[in-house]
PDB file of C-alpha atoms in Angstrom:
ATOM      1  CA  MET A   1      -0.067   0.093   0.000  1.00  0.00           C
ATOM      2  CA  GLY A   2       1.579   3.317  -1.054  1.00  0.00           C
ATOM      3  CA  THR A   3       1.690   6.560   0.954  1.00  0.00           C
ATOM      4  CA  GLN A   4      -1.398   8.670   0.683  1.00  0.00           C
ATOM      5  CA  LEU A   5      -0.900  12.404   0.141  1.00  0.00           C
ATOM      6  CA  ALA A   6      -3.083  14.594   2.341  1.00  0.00           C
ATOM      7  CA  LEU A   7      -3.575  18.309   2.799  1.00  0.00           C
ATOM      8  CA  GLN A   8      -3.845  17.884   6.577  1.00  0.00           C
ATOM      9  CA  ARG A   9      -3.261  14.946   8.919  1.00  0.00           C
ATOM     10  CA  PRO A  10      -6.757  14.490  10.395  1.00  0.00           C
ATOM     11  CA  ILE A  11      -7.971  11.824   8.031  1.00  0.00           C
ATOM     12  CA  VAL A  12     -10.298   9.853  10.281  1.00  0.00           C
ATOM     13  CA  THR A  13     -12.404   7.437   8.246  1.00  0.00           C
ATOM     14  CA  PRO A  14     -11.816   3.805   9.331  1.00  0.00           C
ATOM     15  CA  TRP A  15     -10.377   2.868   5.968  1.00  0.00           C
ATOM     16  CA  GLN A  16      -7.991   5.767   5.833  1.00  0.00           C
ATOM     17  CA  ALA A  17      -6.785   5.159   9.341  1.00  0.00           C
ATOM     18  CA  SER A  18      -6.401   1.513   9.198  1.00  0.00           C
ATOM     19  CA  SER A  19      -3.429   0.042  11.039  1.00  0.00           C
ATOM     20  CA  GLY A  20      -0.173   0.656   9.151  1.00  0.00           C
ATOM     21  CA  LYS A  21      -1.789   3.194   6.763  1.00  0.00           C
ATOM     22  CA  PRO A  22       0.882   5.822   5.876  1.00  0.00           C
ATOM     23  CA  ILE A  23       0.078   9.433   4.853  1.00  0.00           C
ATOM     24  CA  ALA A  24       2.211  12.509   4.024  1.00  0.00           C
ATOM     25  CA  GLU A  25       1.062  16.193   4.654  1.00  0.00           C
ATOM     26  CA  SER A  26       1.459  18.393   1.688  1.00  0.00           C
ATOM     27  CA  ASP A  27       1.252  21.582   3.861  1.00  0.00           C
ATOM     28  CA  THR A  28       4.223  20.761   6.229  1.00  0.00           C
ATOM     29  CA  SER A  29       6.877  19.923   3.479  1.00  0.00           C
ATOM     30  CA  TYR A  30       5.690  16.246   3.633  1.00  0.00           C
ATOM     31  CA  ARG A  31       5.772  15.214   7.229  1.00  0.00           C
ATOM     32  CA  THR A  32       4.911  11.505   7.233  1.00  0.00           C
ATOM     33  CA  TYR A  33       2.672   9.475   9.528  1.00  0.00           C
ATOM     34  CA  PHE A  34       1.303   5.949   9.923  1.00  0.00           C
ATOM     35  CA  SER A  35      -1.790   4.860  11.809  1.00  0.00           C
ATOM     36  CA  ASN A  36      -1.189   2.517  14.770  1.00  0.00           C
ATOM     37  CA  GLY A  37      -4.830   1.461  14.600  1.00  0.00           C
ATOM     38  CA  THR A  38      -5.903   2.771  17.921  1.00  0.00           C
ATOM     39  CA  ALA A  39      -9.129   4.635  18.574  1.00  0.00           C
ATOM     40  CA  PRO A  40     -10.226   7.281  17.985  1.00  0.00           C
ATOM     41  CA  ALA A  41      -8.760   7.241  14.574  1.00  0.00           C
ATOM     42  CA  SER A  42      -7.734  11.025  14.835  1.00  0.00           C
ATOM     43  CA  ALA A  43      -5.383  10.200  17.723  1.00  0.00           C
ATOM     44  CA  SER A  44      -3.783   7.113  15.908  1.00  0.00           C
ATOM     45  CA  TRP A  45      -1.191   8.938  13.835  1.00  0.00           C
ATOM     46  CA  VAL A  46       2.478   8.440  14.633  1.00  0.00           C
ATOM     47  CA  GLU A  47       5.032  10.733  12.953  1.00  0.00           C
ATOM     48  CA  ILE A  48       7.908   9.229  11.041  1.00  0.00           C
ATOM     49  CA  PRO A  49      11.111  11.264  10.666  1.00  0.00           C
ATOM     50  CA  ASN A  50      12.164  11.977   7.050  1.00  0.00           C
ATOM     51  CA  SER A  51      14.564  14.328   5.297  1.00  0.00           C
ATOM     52  CA  SER A  52      11.903  16.684   3.940  1.00  0.00           C
ATOM     53  CA  GLY A  53       9.513  17.735   6.723  1.00  0.00           C
ATOM     54  CA  THR A  54      10.550  19.092  10.138  1.00  0.00           C
ATOM     55  CA  PHE A  55       9.973  16.386  12.646  1.00  0.00           C
ATOM     56  CA  GLY A  56       7.469  17.605  15.294  1.00  0.00           C
ATOM     57  CA  GLN A  57       7.735  15.086  18.139  1.00  0.00           C
ATOM     58  CA  ASN A  58      10.188  13.980  20.680  1.00  0.00           C
ATOM     59  CA  LEU A  59      12.506  11.076  19.869  1.00  0.00           C
ATOM     60  CA  LYS A  60      12.606   8.296  22.628  1.00  0.00           C
ATOM     61  CA  LEU A  61      15.738   6.191  22.670  1.00  0.00           C
ATOM     62  CA  ALA A  62      16.160   2.870  24.404  1.00  0.00           C
ATOM     63  CA  SER A  63      18.789   2.563  27.224  1.00  0.00           C
ATOM     64  CA  GLY A  64      22.238   2.143  25.630  1.00  0.00           C
ATOM     65  CA  LYS A  65      21.217   3.537  22.212  1.00  0.00           C
ATOM     66  CA  GLN A  66      22.491   6.825  20.754  1.00  0.00           C
ATOM     67  CA  ILE A  67      22.046   9.474  18.176  1.00  0.00           C
ATOM     68  CA  ASN A  68      25.414   9.493  16.366  1.00  0.00           C
ATOM     69  CA  ILE A  69      26.507  12.240  13.900  1.00  0.00           C
ATOM     70  CA  ASN A  70      29.450  11.903  11.675  1.00  0.00           C
ATOM     71  CA  SER A  71      30.703   8.627  13.180  1.00  0.00           C
ATOM     72  CA  SER A  72      31.648   9.983  16.590  1.00  0.00           C
ATOM     73  CA  GLY A  73      33.613   7.464  18.759  1.00  0.00           C
ATOM     74  CA  SER A  74      31.804   8.590  21.854  1.00  0.00           C
ATOM     75  CA  SER A  75      29.339   6.264  23.637  1.00  0.00           C
ATOM     76  CA  ALA A  76      27.258   9.138  24.719  1.00  0.00           C
ATOM     77  CA  SER A  77      23.500   9.263  24.004  1.00  0.00           C
ATOM     78  CA  LEU A  78      24.176  12.160  21.802  1.00  0.00           C
ATOM     79  CA  ALA A  79      27.488  11.896  20.049  1.00  0.00           C
ATOM     80  CA  VAL A  80      28.495  14.554  17.483  1.00  0.00           C
ATOM     81  CA  VAL A  81      31.720  15.083  15.441  1.00  0.00           C
ATOM     82  CA  ASN A  82      31.732  18.459  13.870  1.00  0.00           C
ATOM     83  CA  ALA A  83      34.305  19.233  11.216  1.00  0.00           C
ATOM     84  CA  ALA A  84      33.279  22.908  10.977  1.00  0.00           C
ATOM     85  CA  ALA A  85      34.897  25.747  12.835  1.00  0.00           C
ATOM     86  CA  GLY A  86      32.263  25.943  15.436  1.00  0.00           C
ATOM     87  CA  ILE A  87      28.997  24.420  16.600  1.00  0.00           C
ATOM     88  CA  THR A  88      26.202  26.212  18.560  1.00  0.00           C
ATOM     89  CA  VAL A  89      24.550  24.322  21.438  1.00  0.00           C
ATOM     90  CA  GLY A  90      21.751  25.948  23.566  1.00  0.00           C
ATOM     91  CA  ASN A  91      20.092  24.825  26.716  1.00  0.00           C
ATOM     92  CA  VAL A  92      21.896  21.515  27.220  1.00  0.00           C
ATOM     93  CA  THR A  93      21.659  19.712  30.499  1.00  0.00           C
ATOM     94  CA  VAL A  94      24.737  17.772  31.419  1.00  0.00           C
ATOM     95  CA  GLY A  95      24.368  14.902  33.943  1.00  0.00           C
ATOM     96  CA  GLY A  96      28.102  14.897  34.730  1.00  0.00           C
ATOM     97  CA  GLY A  97      31.293  16.767  33.754  1.00  0.00           C
ATOM     98  CA  LEU A  98      31.253  18.471  30.345  1.00  0.00           C
ATOM     99  CA  LYS A  99      33.992  16.615  28.383  1.00  0.00           C
ATOM    100  CA  LEU A 100      35.725  18.795  25.678  1.00  0.00           C
ATOM    101  CA  ALA A 101      38.227  17.998  22.906  1.00  0.00           C
ATOM    102  CA  ASN A 102      37.266  14.254  22.557  1.00  0.00           C
ATOM    103  CA  GLY A 103      37.093  13.728  26.270  1.00  0.00           C
ATOM    104  CA  THR A 104      40.497  14.984  27.260  1.00  0.00           C
ATOM    105  CA  LEU A 105      39.264  18.164  29.019  1.00  0.00           C
ATOM    106  CA  ILE A 106      36.454  18.343  31.593  1.00  0.00           C
ATOM    107  CA  TYR A 107      34.585  21.431  32.869  1.00  0.00           C
ATOM    108  CA  ARG A 108      32.570  20.820  36.068  1.00  0.00           C
ATOM    109  CA  PRO A 109      31.318  23.731  38.191  1.00  0.00           C
ATOM    110  CA  LYS A 110      29.783  23.802  41.668  1.00  0.00           C
ATOM    111  CA  LEU A 111      26.920  26.071  42.515  1.00  0.00           C
ATOM    112  CA  PHE A 112      27.669  28.774  45.165  1.00  0.00           C
ATOM    113  CA  GLY A 113      26.021  27.739  48.423  1.00  0.00           C
ATOM    114  CA  GLY A 114      25.967  31.034  50.460  1.00  0.00           C
ATOM    115  CA  SER A 115      28.301  33.327  52.329  1.00  0.00           C
ATOM    116  CA  VAL A 116      30.455  32.469  55.155  1.00  0.00           C
ATOM    117  CA  ALA A 117      31.351  34.675  58.331  1.00  0.00           C
ATOM    118  CA  LEU A 118      34.485  34.269  60.383  1.00  0.00           C
ATOM    119  CA  ALA A 119      34.716  36.515  63.455  1.00  0.00           C
ATOM    120  CA  ASN A 120      36.131  36.544  67.021  1.00  0.00           C
ATOM    121  CA  SER A 121      37.838  33.187  66.452  1.00  0.00           C
ATOM    122  CA  THR A 122      41.311  31.759  65.979  1.00  0.00           C
ATOM    123  CA  SER A 123      39.991  28.471  64.614  1.00  0.00           C
ATOM    124  CA  GLU A 124      40.931  27.543  60.955  1.00  0.00           C
ATOM    125  CA  THR A 125      37.541  27.736  59.069  1.00  0.00           C
ATOM    126  CA  VAL A 126      36.553  26.559  55.660  1.00  0.00           C
ATOM    127  CA  LEU A 127      35.354  29.503  53.488  1.00  0.00           C
ATOM    128  CA  ALA A 128      34.879  27.739  50.197  1.00  0.00           C
ATOM    129  CA  SER A 129      35.138  24.066  49.109  1.00  0.00           C
ATOM    130  CA  TYR A 130      34.933  21.799  45.913  1.00  0.00           C
ATOM    131  CA  THR A 131      34.631  18.077  46.164  1.00  0.00           C
ATOM    132  CA  PHE A 132      36.347  15.857  43.583  1.00  0.00           C
ATOM    133  CA  PRO A 133      35.263  12.227  43.253  1.00  0.00           C
ATOM    134  CA  ALA A 134      37.600   9.227  43.641  1.00  0.00           C
ATOM    135  CA  ASN A 135      39.675   8.660  40.599  1.00  0.00           C
ATOM    136  CA  ASP A 136      38.393  11.821  38.991  1.00  0.00           C
ATOM    137  CA  ALA A 137      41.845  13.396  38.715  1.00  0.00           C
ATOM    138  CA  VAL A 138      44.156  12.565  35.720  1.00  0.00           C
ATOM    139  CA  VAL A 139      47.548  14.060  35.146  1.00  0.00           C
ATOM    140  CA  GLY A 140      46.858  17.564  34.079  1.00  0.00           C
ATOM    141  CA  ALA A 141      43.450  17.789  35.714  1.00  0.00           C
ATOM    142  CA  CYS A 142      42.986  21.342  37.226  1.00  0.00           C
ATOM    143  CA  TYR A 143      40.633  22.598  39.937  1.00  0.00           C
ATOM    144  CA  ARG A 144      39.996  26.212  40.903  1.00  0.00           C
ATOM    145  CA  ILE A 145      38.448  28.015  43.801  1.00  0.00           C
ATOM    146  CA  GLU A 146      38.202  31.792  43.732  1.00  0.00           C
ATOM    147  CA  MET A 147      36.417  33.679  46.466  1.00  0.00           C
ATOM    148  CA  TRP A 148      36.092  37.307  47.626  1.00  0.00           C
ATOM    149  CA  GLY A 149      34.520  39.476  50.386  1.00  0.00           C
ATOM    150  CA  GLN A 150      35.461  42.027  52.960  1.00  0.00           C
ATOM    151  CA  ALA A 151      37.208  42.148  56.311  1.00  0.00           C
ATOM    152  CA  GLY A 152      37.766  44.490  59.384  1.00  0.00           C
ATOM    153  CA  CYS A 153      39.924  44.352  62.520  1.00  0.00           C
ATOM    154  CA  THR A 154      41.369  45.906  65.662  1.00  0.00           C
ATOM    155  CA  GLY A 155      45.013  46.102  66.397  1.00  0.00           C
ATOM    156  CA  THR A 156      47.312  44.635  63.699  1.00  0.00           C
ATOM    157  CA  PRO A 157      46.363  40.896  63.382  1.00  0.00           C
ATOM    158  CA  THR A 158      47.244  38.666  60.557  1.00  0.00           C
ATOM    159  CA  LEU A 159      44.753  36.845  58.261  1.00  0.00           C
ATOM    160  CA  THR A 160      45.820  33.653  56.576  1.00  0.00           C
ATOM    161  CA  PHE A 161      44.173  32.104  53.621  1.00  0.00           C
ATOM    162  CA  ARG A 162      45.268  28.478  53.082  1.00  0.00           C
ATOM    163  CA  GLY A 163      44.434  25.783  50.488  1.00  0.00           C
ATOM    164  CA  ARG A 164      44.015  22.191  51.712  1.00  0.00           C
ATOM    165  CA  ILE A 165      43.233  18.888  49.834  1.00  0.00           C
ATOM    166  CA  GLY A 166      41.286  16.700  52.074  1.00  0.00           C
ATOM    167  CA  GLY A 167      39.564  19.292  54.267  1.00  0.00           C
ATOM    168  CA  VAL A 168      40.580  20.663  57.687  1.00  0.00           C
ATOM    169  CA  GLY A 169      39.541  17.615  59.803  1.00  0.00           C
ATOM    170  CA  GLY A 170      40.656  14.708  57.616  1.00  0.00           C
ATOM    171  CA  VAL A 171      43.949  12.817  57.655  1.00  0.00           C
ATOM    172  CA  GLY A 172      46.735  14.487  55.817  1.00  0.00           C
ATOM    173  CA  GLY A 173      49.261  13.138  53.355  1.00  0.00           C
ATOM    174  CA  VAL A 174      52.893  14.420  53.132  1.00  0.00           C
ATOM    175  CA  GLY A 175      52.801  18.184  53.904  1.00  0.00           C
ATOM    176  CA  GLY A 176      49.754  17.901  56.044  1.00  0.00           C
ATOM    177  CA  VAL A 177      49.742  19.471  59.627  1.00  0.00           C
ATOM    178  CA  GLY A 178      52.120  17.361  61.569  1.00  0.00           C
ATOM    179  CA  GLY A 179      53.873  15.875  58.504  1.00  0.00           C
ATOM    180  CA  VAL A 180      53.131  12.512  57.059  1.00  0.00           C
ATOM    181  CA  GLY A 181      49.656  11.344  58.145  1.00  0.00           C
ATOM    182  CA  GLY A 182      49.109  14.621  59.930  1.00  0.00           C
ATOM    183  CA  VAL A 183      45.583  15.764  60.899  1.00  0.00           C
ATOM    184  CA  GLY A 184      44.010  18.301  58.638  1.00  0.00           C
ATOM    185  CA  GLY A 185      44.362  17.129  55.147  1.00  0.00           C
ATOM    186  CA  THR A 186      47.205  17.966  52.869  1.00  0.00           C
ATOM    187  CA  SER A 187      48.302  21.569  53.535  1.00  0.00           C
ATOM    188  CA  LEU A 188      49.268  23.880  50.728  1.00  0.00           C
ATOM    189  CA  SER A 189      51.296  26.997  50.890  1.00  0.00           C
ATOM    190  CA  PRO A 190      49.264  29.831  52.414  1.00  0.00           C
ATOM    191  CA  ASN A 191      48.935  33.689  51.908  1.00  0.00           C
ATOM    192  CA  THR A 192      49.205  35.763  54.967  1.00  0.00           C
ATOM    193  CA  PHE A 193      48.166  39.440  55.354  1.00  0.00           C
ATOM    194  CA  THR A 194      48.938  41.886  58.118  1.00  0.00           C
ATOM    195  CA  PHE A 195      46.179  44.470  58.364  1.00  0.00           C
ATOM    196  CA  ALA A 196      46.675  47.998  59.508  1.00  0.00           C
ATOM    197  CA  SER A 197      45.068  48.816  62.813  1.00  0.00           C
ATOM    198  CA  GLY A 198      41.298  49.490  62.849  1.00  0.00           C
ATOM    199  CA  VAL A 199      40.453  48.992  59.249  1.00  0.00           C
ATOM    200  CA  THR A 200      36.865  48.321  58.209  1.00  0.00           C
ATOM    201  CA  SER A 201      35.192  46.995  55.147  1.00  0.00           C
ATOM    202  CA  LYS A 202      38.588  46.147  53.488  1.00  0.00           C
ATOM    203  CA  ARG A 203      37.915  44.343  50.258  1.00  0.00           C
ATOM    204  CA  TRP A 204      39.887  41.044  49.464  1.00  0.00           C
ATOM    205  CA  ARG A 205      39.974  38.155  46.953  1.00  0.00           C
ATOM    206  CA  ALA A 206      41.769  34.948  46.980  1.00  0.00           C
ATOM    207  CA  SER A 207      42.325  32.381  44.244  1.00  0.00           C
ATOM    208  CA  LEU A 208      43.599  28.760  44.504  1.00  0.00           C
ATOM    209  CA  LEU A 209      44.573  26.579  41.547  1.00  0.00           C
ATOM    210  CA  VAL A 210      45.614  22.940  42.029  1.00  0.00           C
ATOM    211  CA  THR A 211      46.823  20.618  39.229  1.00  0.00           C
ATOM    212  CA  CYS A 212      47.292  16.846  39.484  1.00  0.00           C
ATOM    213  CA  THR A 213      50.794  15.879  38.424  1.00  0.00           C
ATOM    214  CA  LEU A 214      50.805  12.169  39.454  1.00  0.00           C
ATOM    215  CA  THR A 215      47.774   9.838  40.110  1.00  0.00           C
ATOM    216  CA  GLY A 216      47.451   6.957  42.607  1.00  0.00           C
ATOM    217  CA  ALA A 217      47.767   6.480  46.376  1.00  0.00           C
ATOM    218  CA  SER A 218      50.776   8.776  46.404  1.00  0.00           C
ATOM    219  CA  GLY A 219      49.270  11.275  43.936  1.00  0.00           C
ATOM    220  CA  THR A 220      51.027  14.561  43.659  1.00  0.00           C
ATOM    221  CA  TRP A 221      49.735  18.086  43.276  1.00  0.00           C
ATOM    222  CA  ALA A 222      51.052  21.524  42.174  1.00  0.00           C
ATOM    223  CA  SER A 223      49.275  24.481  43.596  1.00  0.00           C
ATOM    224  CA  SER A 224      49.059  28.282  43.253  1.00  0.00           C
ATOM    225  CA  ILE A 225      47.445  30.652  45.591  1.00  0.00           C
ATOM    226  CA  VAL A 226      47.091  34.469  45.016  1.00  0.00           C
ATOM    227  CA  SER A 227      45.486  36.816  47.414  1.00  0.00           C
ATOM    228  CA  GLN A 228      45.046  40.625  47.285  1.00  0.00           C
ATOM    229  CA  SER A 229      43.533  43.096  49.505  1.00  0.00           C
ATOM    230  CA  GLY A 230      43.003  46.770  49.275  1.00  0.00           C
ATOM    231  CA  SER A 231      40.606  49.779  49.878  1.00  0.00           C
ATOM    232  CA  SER A 232      42.064  52.085  47.179  1.00  0.00           C
ATOM    233  CA  SER A 233      44.551  52.218  44.210  1.00  0.00           C
ATOM    234  CA  THR A 234      47.361  53.202  46.675  1.00  0.00           C
ATOM    235  CA  ASP A 235      46.415  50.699  49.375  1.00  0.00           C
ATOM    236  CA  CYS A 236      46.678  47.337  47.678  1.00  0.00           C
ATOM    237  CA  THR A 237      48.666  44.189  48.718  1.00  0.00           C
ATOM    238  CA  VAL A 238      49.108  41.132  46.501  1.00  0.00           C
ATOM    239  CA  ILE A 239      50.634  38.037  47.847  1.00  0.00           C
ATOM    240  CA  ALA A 240      51.447  34.829  45.699  1.00  0.00           C
ATOM    241  CA  ASP A 241      52.680  31.463  46.782  1.00  0.00           C
ATOM    242  CA  GLY A 242      52.572  27.778  45.694  1.00  0.00           C
ATOM    243  CA  THR A 243      53.372  24.142  46.521  1.00  0.00           C
ATOM    244  CA  ALA A 244      55.213  21.975  43.974  1.00  0.00           C
ATOM    245  CA  ASP A 245      54.716  18.380  45.184  1.00  0.00           C
ATOM    246  CA  ALA A 246      51.917  18.201  47.692  1.00  0.00           C
ATOM    247  CA  VAL A 247      50.891  14.456  48.183  1.00  0.00           C
ATOM    248  CA  ARG A 248      47.197  13.317  48.298  1.00  0.00           C
ATOM    249  CA  ASP A 249      45.670  10.079  47.253  1.00  0.00           C
ATOM    250  CA  THR A 250      43.669  10.500  44.047  1.00  0.00           C
ATOM    251  CA  THR A 251      41.823   7.140  44.303  1.00  0.00           C
ATOM    252  CA  VAL A 252      39.531   8.623  47.096  1.00  0.00           C
ATOM    253  CA  SER A 253      37.239  11.379  47.120  1.00  0.00           C
ATOM    254  CA  SER A 254      38.751  14.610  48.510  1.00  0.00           C
ATOM    255  CA  ASP A 255      37.468  18.063  49.644  1.00  0.00           C
ATOM    256  CA  LEU A 256      39.477  20.881  48.077  1.00  0.00           C
ATOM    257  CA  VAL A 257      39.031  23.762  50.452  1.00  0.00           C
ATOM    258  CA  VAL A 258      40.266  27.444  51.155  1.00  0.00           C
ATOM    259  CA  THR A 259      40.275  28.284  54.764  1.00  0.00           C
ATOM    260  CA  GLY A 260      40.630  31.503  56.799  1.00  0.00           C
ATOM    261  CA  LEU A 261      42.550  31.976  60.016  1.00  0.00           C
ATOM    262  CA  TRP A 262      42.907  35.160  62.220  1.00  0.00           C
ATOM    263  CA  SER A 263      46.016  35.385  64.490  1.00  0.00           C
ATOM    264  CA  ALA A 264      44.057  36.970  67.347  1.00  0.00           C
ATOM    265  CA  THR A 265      40.517  36.763  68.844  1.00  0.00           C
ATOM    266  CA  SER A 266      38.522  39.877  68.757  1.00  0.00           C
ATOM    267  CA  ALA A 267      34.942  40.676  67.950  1.00  0.00           C
ATOM    268  CA  SER A 268      36.328  43.478  65.645  1.00  0.00           C
ATOM    269  CA  ASN A 269      38.423  40.724  63.723  1.00  0.00           C
ATOM    270  CA  SER A 270      35.695  39.740  61.215  1.00  0.00           C
ATOM    271  CA  LEU A 271      35.766  38.407  57.753  1.00  0.00           C
ATOM    272  CA  THR A 272      32.889  37.682  55.400  1.00  0.00           C
ATOM    273  CA  MET A 273      33.343  35.481  52.213  1.00  0.00           C
ATOM    274  CA  GLU A 274      30.622  36.950  50.098  1.00  0.00           C
ATOM    275  CA  SER A 275      30.826  34.644  47.147  1.00  0.00           C
ATOM    276  CA  HIS A 276      33.000  32.240  45.280  1.00  0.00           C
ATOM    277  CA  ILE A 277      33.610  30.129  42.019  1.00  0.00           C
ATOM    278  CA  ALA A 278      34.526  26.458  42.530  1.00  0.00           C
ATOM    279  CA  GLU A 279      35.182  24.311  39.470  1.00  0.00           C
ATOM    280  CA  ARG A 280      37.140  21.811  37.487  1.00  0.00           C
ATOM    281  CA  VAL A 281      38.566  23.601  34.644  1.00  0.00           C
ATOM    282  CA  ALA A 282      40.570  20.905  32.812  1.00  0.00           C
TER     283      ALA A 282
END
């Protein structure tokens, strides 16, 4: 039985809508349909994709199946190899890390969870964090935390920003507090400011980058931390430091954190982390 040409789809007589009956619409660049034989006949039409008409329905793929364009080697549900200079994609929901350049680069951000205050305390406090899963890191994987806010003080206390892999309360690797196996995660080189007496609402920003240089139980990491603080163009301090071979197991999940620590307790020694960016960038 050939395909019947119709001006519009609602052909609802029993003969015309018999099970398996195909039609094409002339007013939609020949969208094609077949009848699945259900009642009412007007609701029995199932659209068939073709290269002429614009497909007007959702495609449902079985588990493990994919849409593959240009013979992509990816196993993703939607796999595309684009030979052109660029491709535009809008409103895409990614369930995991966004893999770029044939899977060699990964971008995965964390949503900001709210501000953090540190005042009247000399306890090392986590200001921002990012968790990377077990075995997530490969050689060259890079993670970033950048945070900013304001601070005030009395006297001339110091304020230290420090990066740690493994959080503050976990067991450290080489370079952790107390050395091998020390408490507090693997400590990275810090930045320490000395504030002038009685400053208020002093703006600051701190950025931590860590890159995996070796994977495994004795995985190694290179870090860079840059902090700056100032209230005007003539009152600006920038401090940079880093660690070359911090050791942390990449086969277990770890929290990458940036902490704040005041050298003296005072209600006037206060800091607010107003916002941050935390992400895997490579």
